[in-house]
Short mmCIF file of C-alpha atoms in Angstrom, two decimals:
data_model
loop_
_atom_site.label_atom_id
_atom_site.label_comp_id
_atom_site.label_asym_id
_atom_site.label_seq_id
_atom_site.Cartn_x
_atom_site.Cartn_y
_atom_site.Cartn_z
CA MET A 5 10.03 3.26 0.40
CA LYS A 6 8.09 6.17 1.59
CA VAL A 7 4.82 5.90 3.27
CA SER A 8 2.63 8.59 4.88
CA LEU A 9 -0.83 8.95 6.20
CA ILE A 10 -2.23 11.92 4.17
CA ALA A 11 -5.72 11.69 5.56
CA HIS A 12 -8.16 9.76 7.73
CA THR A 13 -11.58 10.05 9.01
CA VAL A 14 -12.07 12.89 11.59
CA MET A 15 -12.04 11.54 15.17
CA PRO A 16 -11.94 7.84 13.82
CA GLU A 17 -12.28 6.38 17.20
CA LYS A 18 -15.16 8.57 18.23
CA LEU A 19 -17.06 7.84 14.99
CA VAL A 20 -16.55 3.96 15.65
CA ALA A 21 -17.71 4.42 19.31
CA ALA A 22 -20.91 6.25 18.17
CA SER A 23 -21.76 3.65 15.68
CA ALA A 24 -21.29 0.98 18.31
CA LYS A 25 -23.43 3.02 20.65
CA LEU A 26 -26.22 2.99 18.12
CA CYS A 27 -26.04 -0.72 18.20
CA TYR A 28 -26.22 -1.31 21.93
CA SER A 29 -28.27 1.59 23.27
CA ALA A 30 -31.63 3.37 22.58
CA SER A 31 -29.94 6.60 21.54
CA GLY A 32 -31.11 8.51 18.58
CA VAL A 33 -28.93 9.45 15.68
CA ASP A 34 -28.87 13.12 17.04
CA ALA A 35 -27.46 11.91 20.51
CA LEU A 36 -24.88 9.50 19.34
CA LEU A 37 -22.00 11.68 19.99
CA GLU A 38 -23.20 12.98 23.37
CA GLY A 39 -21.18 11.91 26.40
CA LEU A 40 -18.50 10.19 24.42
CA THR A 41 -15.52 11.26 26.31
CA GLU A 42 -11.99 9.89 25.49
CA GLU A 43 -12.39 7.21 28.26
CA LYS A 44 -15.92 6.08 27.14
CA THR A 45 -14.80 6.20 23.47
CA ALA A 46 -11.74 3.82 24.23
CA THR A 47 -14.22 1.63 26.31
CA PHE A 48 -16.55 1.27 23.34
CA VAL A 49 -13.81 0.54 20.82
CA ASP A 50 -12.08 -1.98 23.15
CA MET A 51 -15.41 -3.83 23.84
CA LEU A 52 -15.79 -4.13 20.09
CA SER A 53 -12.44 -5.86 19.77
CA GLU A 54 -13.16 -8.19 22.73
CA ILE A 55 -16.59 -9.39 21.47
CA GLY A 56 -15.44 -9.68 17.75
CA HIS A 57 -17.94 -6.96 16.45
CA GLU A 58 -16.05 -5.66 13.61
CA SER A 59 -18.61 -3.79 11.28
CA PRO A 60 -18.50 -0.60 13.20
CA ILE A 61 -14.96 0.00 12.51
CA GLU A 62 -15.73 -0.04 8.72
CA HIS A 63 -16.82 3.68 9.24
CA ALA A 64 -13.26 4.86 9.88
CA SER A 65 -11.20 5.13 6.66
CA PHE A 66 -7.37 5.81 6.34
CA THR A 67 -5.72 7.14 3.07
CA PHE A 68 -2.04 6.42 2.54
CA GLY A 69 0.49 7.95 0.03
CA ILE A 70 3.07 5.40 -0.98
CA GLU A 71 6.35 5.87 -3.01
CA GLY A 72 9.44 3.85 -4.01
CA VAL A 73 7.47 0.59 -4.16
CA SER A 74 7.76 -2.02 -6.99
CA ARG A 75 5.07 -2.83 -9.52
CA SER A 76 5.55 -6.43 -8.12
CA LEU A 77 4.29 -5.22 -4.78
CA LEU A 78 1.35 -3.40 -6.46
CA ALA A 79 0.21 -6.92 -7.96
CA GLN A 80 -0.06 -8.12 -4.35
CA LEU A 81 -1.51 -5.10 -2.95
CA THR A 82 -4.50 -4.91 -5.35
CA ARG A 83 -5.42 -8.49 -4.25
CA HIS A 84 -6.96 -6.70 -1.16
CA ARG A 85 -10.12 -5.84 -2.82
CA MET A 86 -11.84 -3.81 -0.16
CA ALA A 87 -9.76 -0.68 -0.78
CA SER A 88 -9.31 2.07 -3.31
CA TYR A 89 -6.30 2.65 -5.40
CA SER A 90 -4.87 5.34 -7.57
CA VAL A 91 -1.66 4.34 -9.29
CA GLN A 92 0.86 6.47 -11.26
CA SER A 93 0.29 5.25 -14.82
CA GLN A 94 2.95 3.87 -17.08
CA ARG A 95 0.65 4.66 -20.00
CA TYR A 96 0.55 8.38 -19.55
CA VAL A 97 3.79 8.93 -17.62
CA THR A 98 7.06 8.44 -19.60
CA ALA A 99 9.75 6.13 -17.74
CA ASN A 100 12.82 8.36 -18.34
CA GLN A 101 15.50 6.80 -16.24
CA PHE A 102 12.92 4.85 -14.24
CA GLU A 103 13.56 4.17 -10.54
CA TYR A 104 13.71 0.50 -9.45
CA VAL A 105 13.52 -1.38 -6.27
CA LEU A 106 16.60 -3.47 -5.29
CA PRO A 107 15.80 -6.54 -3.25
CA PRO A 108 18.08 -6.72 -0.25
CA GLU A 109 19.17 -10.29 -1.06
CA ILE A 110 20.50 -9.22 -4.34
CA ALA A 111 22.03 -6.07 -2.91
CA ALA A 112 24.00 -8.10 -0.37
CA ILE A 113 25.94 -9.80 -3.23
CA SER A 114 28.03 -7.52 -5.31
CA GLU A 115 28.01 -9.86 -8.33
CA ALA A 116 24.29 -10.17 -8.04
CA ALA A 117 23.66 -6.48 -7.61
CA GLU A 118 25.86 -5.73 -10.71
CA GLU A 119 24.03 -8.18 -12.79
CA TYR A 120 20.68 -6.59 -11.63
CA ARG A 121 21.86 -2.98 -12.39
CA ARG A 122 22.81 -4.12 -16.00
CA ALA A 123 19.47 -5.63 -16.35
CA MET A 124 17.81 -2.47 -15.32
CA GLU A 125 19.89 -0.56 -17.72
CA GLU A 126 19.18 -2.93 -20.60
CA ASP A 127 15.40 -2.61 -19.88
CA GLN A 128 15.76 1.17 -20.04
CA ALA A 129 17.54 1.00 -23.31
CA HIS A 130 14.95 -1.29 -24.85
CA TYR A 131 12.22 0.87 -23.59
CA ASP A 132 13.78 4.14 -24.97
CA ARG A 133 14.49 2.44 -28.26
CA LEU A 134 10.92 1.20 -28.64
CA THR A 135 9.57 4.44 -27.64
CA ALA A 136 11.62 6.28 -30.35
CA ILE A 137 10.62 3.69 -33.13
CA LEU A 138 6.97 3.78 -32.28
CA LYS A 139 6.78 7.47 -31.86
CA GLU A 140 8.23 8.09 -35.24
CA LYS A 141 5.70 5.82 -36.82
CA HIS A 142 2.82 7.41 -34.95
CA LEU A 143 3.97 10.93 -35.70
CA VAL A 144 3.94 10.25 -39.40
CA CYS A 145 0.34 8.78 -39.04
CA ASN A 146 -0.89 11.75 -37.02
CA LEU A 147 0.44 14.32 -39.38
CA GLU A 148 -1.24 12.55 -42.18
CA LYS A 149 -4.51 12.92 -40.41
CA GLY A 150 -4.11 16.59 -40.32
CA MET A 151 -2.96 17.07 -36.68
CA SER A 152 -0.68 20.02 -35.99
CA GLU A 153 2.99 19.14 -35.48
CA LYS A 154 2.68 19.97 -31.68
CA ASP A 155 -0.29 17.94 -31.33
CA ALA A 156 0.83 15.17 -33.43
CA ALA A 157 4.02 14.82 -31.46
CA ARG A 158 2.35 14.84 -28.21
CA ALA A 159 -0.18 12.23 -29.13
CA ALA A 160 2.57 10.16 -30.82
CA GLU A 161 4.59 9.91 -27.59
CA LYS A 162 1.58 8.78 -25.51
CA GLN A 163 0.90 6.22 -28.19
CA ALA A 164 4.39 5.06 -28.26
CA ILE A 165 4.76 4.52 -24.47
CA GLU A 166 1.52 2.78 -24.16
CA ASP A 167 3.22 -0.24 -25.81
CA ALA A 168 6.84 0.42 -24.88
CA ARG A 169 5.98 -0.03 -21.30
CA PHE A 170 5.50 -3.72 -21.92
CA VAL A 171 9.29 -4.15 -21.49
CA LEU A 172 9.44 -2.42 -18.10
CA PRO A 173 10.29 -4.87 -15.30
CA ASN A 174 8.44 -5.82 -12.03
CA ALA A 175 11.25 -3.79 -10.22
CA CYS A 176 10.08 -0.45 -11.76
CA ALA A 177 8.99 1.76 -8.85
CA THR A 178 5.65 3.27 -8.76
CA LYS A 179 3.53 5.63 -6.61
CA ILE A 180 0.16 4.85 -5.08
CA VAL A 181 -2.55 6.58 -3.20
CA MET A 182 -4.62 3.99 -1.34
CA THR A 183 -7.58 4.16 1.09
CA MET A 184 -8.79 1.41 3.40
CA ASN A 185 -11.43 1.26 6.05
CA ALA A 186 -10.20 0.09 9.56
CA ARG A 187 -11.65 -3.42 9.20
CA SER A 188 -9.83 -3.92 5.88
CA LEU A 189 -6.64 -2.70 7.45
CA HIS A 190 -6.95 -5.25 10.21
CA ASN A 191 -7.22 -7.91 7.57
CA PHE A 192 -4.36 -6.39 5.70
CA PHE A 193 -2.21 -6.40 8.78
CA ARG A 194 -3.08 -10.03 9.76
CA HIS A 195 -1.89 -11.24 6.26
CA ARG A 196 0.89 -8.81 5.40
CA CYS A 197 2.73 -8.21 8.79
CA CYS A 198 3.28 -11.93 9.13
CA ASN A 199 6.83 -13.03 8.87
CA ARG A 200 5.71 -15.40 6.00
CA ALA A 201 4.66 -12.38 3.81
CA GLN A 202 6.98 -11.18 1.05
CA TRP A 203 9.43 -8.83 2.35
CA GLU A 204 8.48 -5.66 0.48
CA ILE A 205 4.86 -5.75 1.34
CA ARG A 206 5.70 -6.79 4.93
CA THR A 207 7.78 -3.60 5.10
CA LEU A 208 4.92 -1.63 3.71
CA ALA A 209 2.49 -3.12 6.20
CA GLU A 210 4.57 -2.54 9.20
CA GLU A 211 5.04 1.34 8.27
CA MET A 212 1.30 1.60 7.67
CA TYR A 213 0.51 -0.14 11.03
CA LYS A 214 2.77 2.41 12.94
CA LEU A 215 0.90 5.37 11.23
CA CYS A 216 -2.48 3.74 12.20
CA VAL A 217 -1.51 3.18 15.49
CA ASP A 218 -0.29 6.75 16.03
CA ALA A 219 -3.70 8.06 14.65
CA ALA A 220 -6.02 5.72 16.51
CA PRO A 221 -4.27 3.65 19.06
CA HIS A 222 -7.44 2.00 20.64
CA LEU A 223 -8.84 1.15 17.10
CA PHE A 224 -5.58 -0.80 16.25
CA LYS A 225 -4.69 -1.99 19.71
CA HIS A 226 -5.08 -5.61 18.56
CA ALA A 227 -3.73 -5.34 15.01
CA GLY A 228 -0.75 -7.02 13.43
CA PRO A 229 -0.10 -10.45 12.43
CA PRO A 230 -2.39 -13.27 14.01
CA CYS A 231 0.20 -14.41 16.45
CA VAL A 232 0.22 -10.97 18.22
CA CYS A 233 -3.30 -11.86 19.74
CA GLY A 234 -3.40 -15.50 19.47
CA GLY A 235 -1.86 -18.59 18.02
CA CYS A 236 -0.15 -18.94 14.58
CA PRO A 237 -2.61 -20.21 11.92
CA GLU A 238 0.17 -21.16 9.61
CA GLY A 239 0.59 -24.76 11.01
CA LYS A 240 3.77 -26.44 9.73
CA MET A 241 4.48 -23.31 7.65
CA SER A 242 4.86 -21.15 10.71
CA CYS A 243 7.97 -19.13 11.05
CA GLY A 244 8.33 -20.55 14.62
CA LYS A 245 9.07 -17.06 16.05
CA ALA A 246 5.75 -16.08 17.66
CA THR A 247 7.20 -14.94 20.77
CA GLU A 248 9.69 -12.66 19.04
CA VAL A 249 6.96 -11.34 16.73
CA ARG A 250 4.66 -10.57 19.60
CA ASN A 251 7.51 -8.64 21.52
CA HIS A 252 8.37 -6.79 18.26
CA TYR A 253 4.70 -5.49 17.69
CA ARG A 254 4.25 -4.83 21.53
CA ALA A 255 7.41 -2.57 21.28
CA LEU A 256 6.00 -0.79 18.11
CA TYR A 257 2.61 -0.26 19.91
CA GLU A 258 4.00 1.07 23.13
CA LYS A 259 6.45 3.30 21.22
CA LYS A 260 3.61 4.95 19.26
CA GLU A 261 1.28 5.21 22.27
CA SER A 262 3.86 6.95 24.27
#
C-alpha cells in the first residue's frame, strides 16, 4: 500500500479559523484573515473542537493518492459518500498480470498462501482467455462495420475487457485519487481507525491520519477512533484495548507534531 497527500487547501487551518471568526465576530469578509497569527489560528481551531462546531472545518479539503489496495477495500471506501473518487478503470485498462493484495492471515500460512497464489493465477488465465475469445469475435464484427484494421482491433480489445473483467477477484489491486473535506475525514477516522475496522481499510485510515496530522496538526488534534477522546461506543463488541489505542494515537500525533 502506498498513500500520499498530493494536495490540500492552502493554509487549511487559517481558512478554518477565518470561517469560524466570521461566525463569532462582527468582522467583514475582507478582514477575516487580518490578525490571524499562528497562535490565534490554533486557538480558533481548538475552540471549534471543544464546542463541537464542525461546519467551519468543511472548508478545508485534502486529496490523497492511493495505490496497492484491493477492490474489496474500494467497496468499503465508497460507502463514505461525502468524498470524491477517481478510480483506475478495469473497463479501459487491461489487467495484464494484475497485481493483487495478499491478506496477512493468508500470508502467514504457507499452504494458504500457495492456494491463494494459484487462485490468482487461475483468475488471470481465465481473464486472458475470455479477453482473447471476445476480442476475436468483436474484431470480426468491427471489420464488417467498415472500421480500419487498427481501429477495429483497438475497439475490440476495449469491448472484450469490458466483460472479461467480471472474473477478476476482489483481491485485484487498484489505484485511487480521493478528496475529502476535514469534517468527512474526522468521520472517516472515527469509523476506520477503530480496531474493529477491517484490517486493510484500517491500515489506509492510519496512513491518511498521519499525513493529515502532519499537514494540519490542530485541525486533526482530536481525530482518530472514538476512544481517543472519549469512551468506546462499541459496547459488548469493543476490542477492550482503549488505553492501548489511545497511547498508540498519542504517540503518532506527538511524532508528527515534533
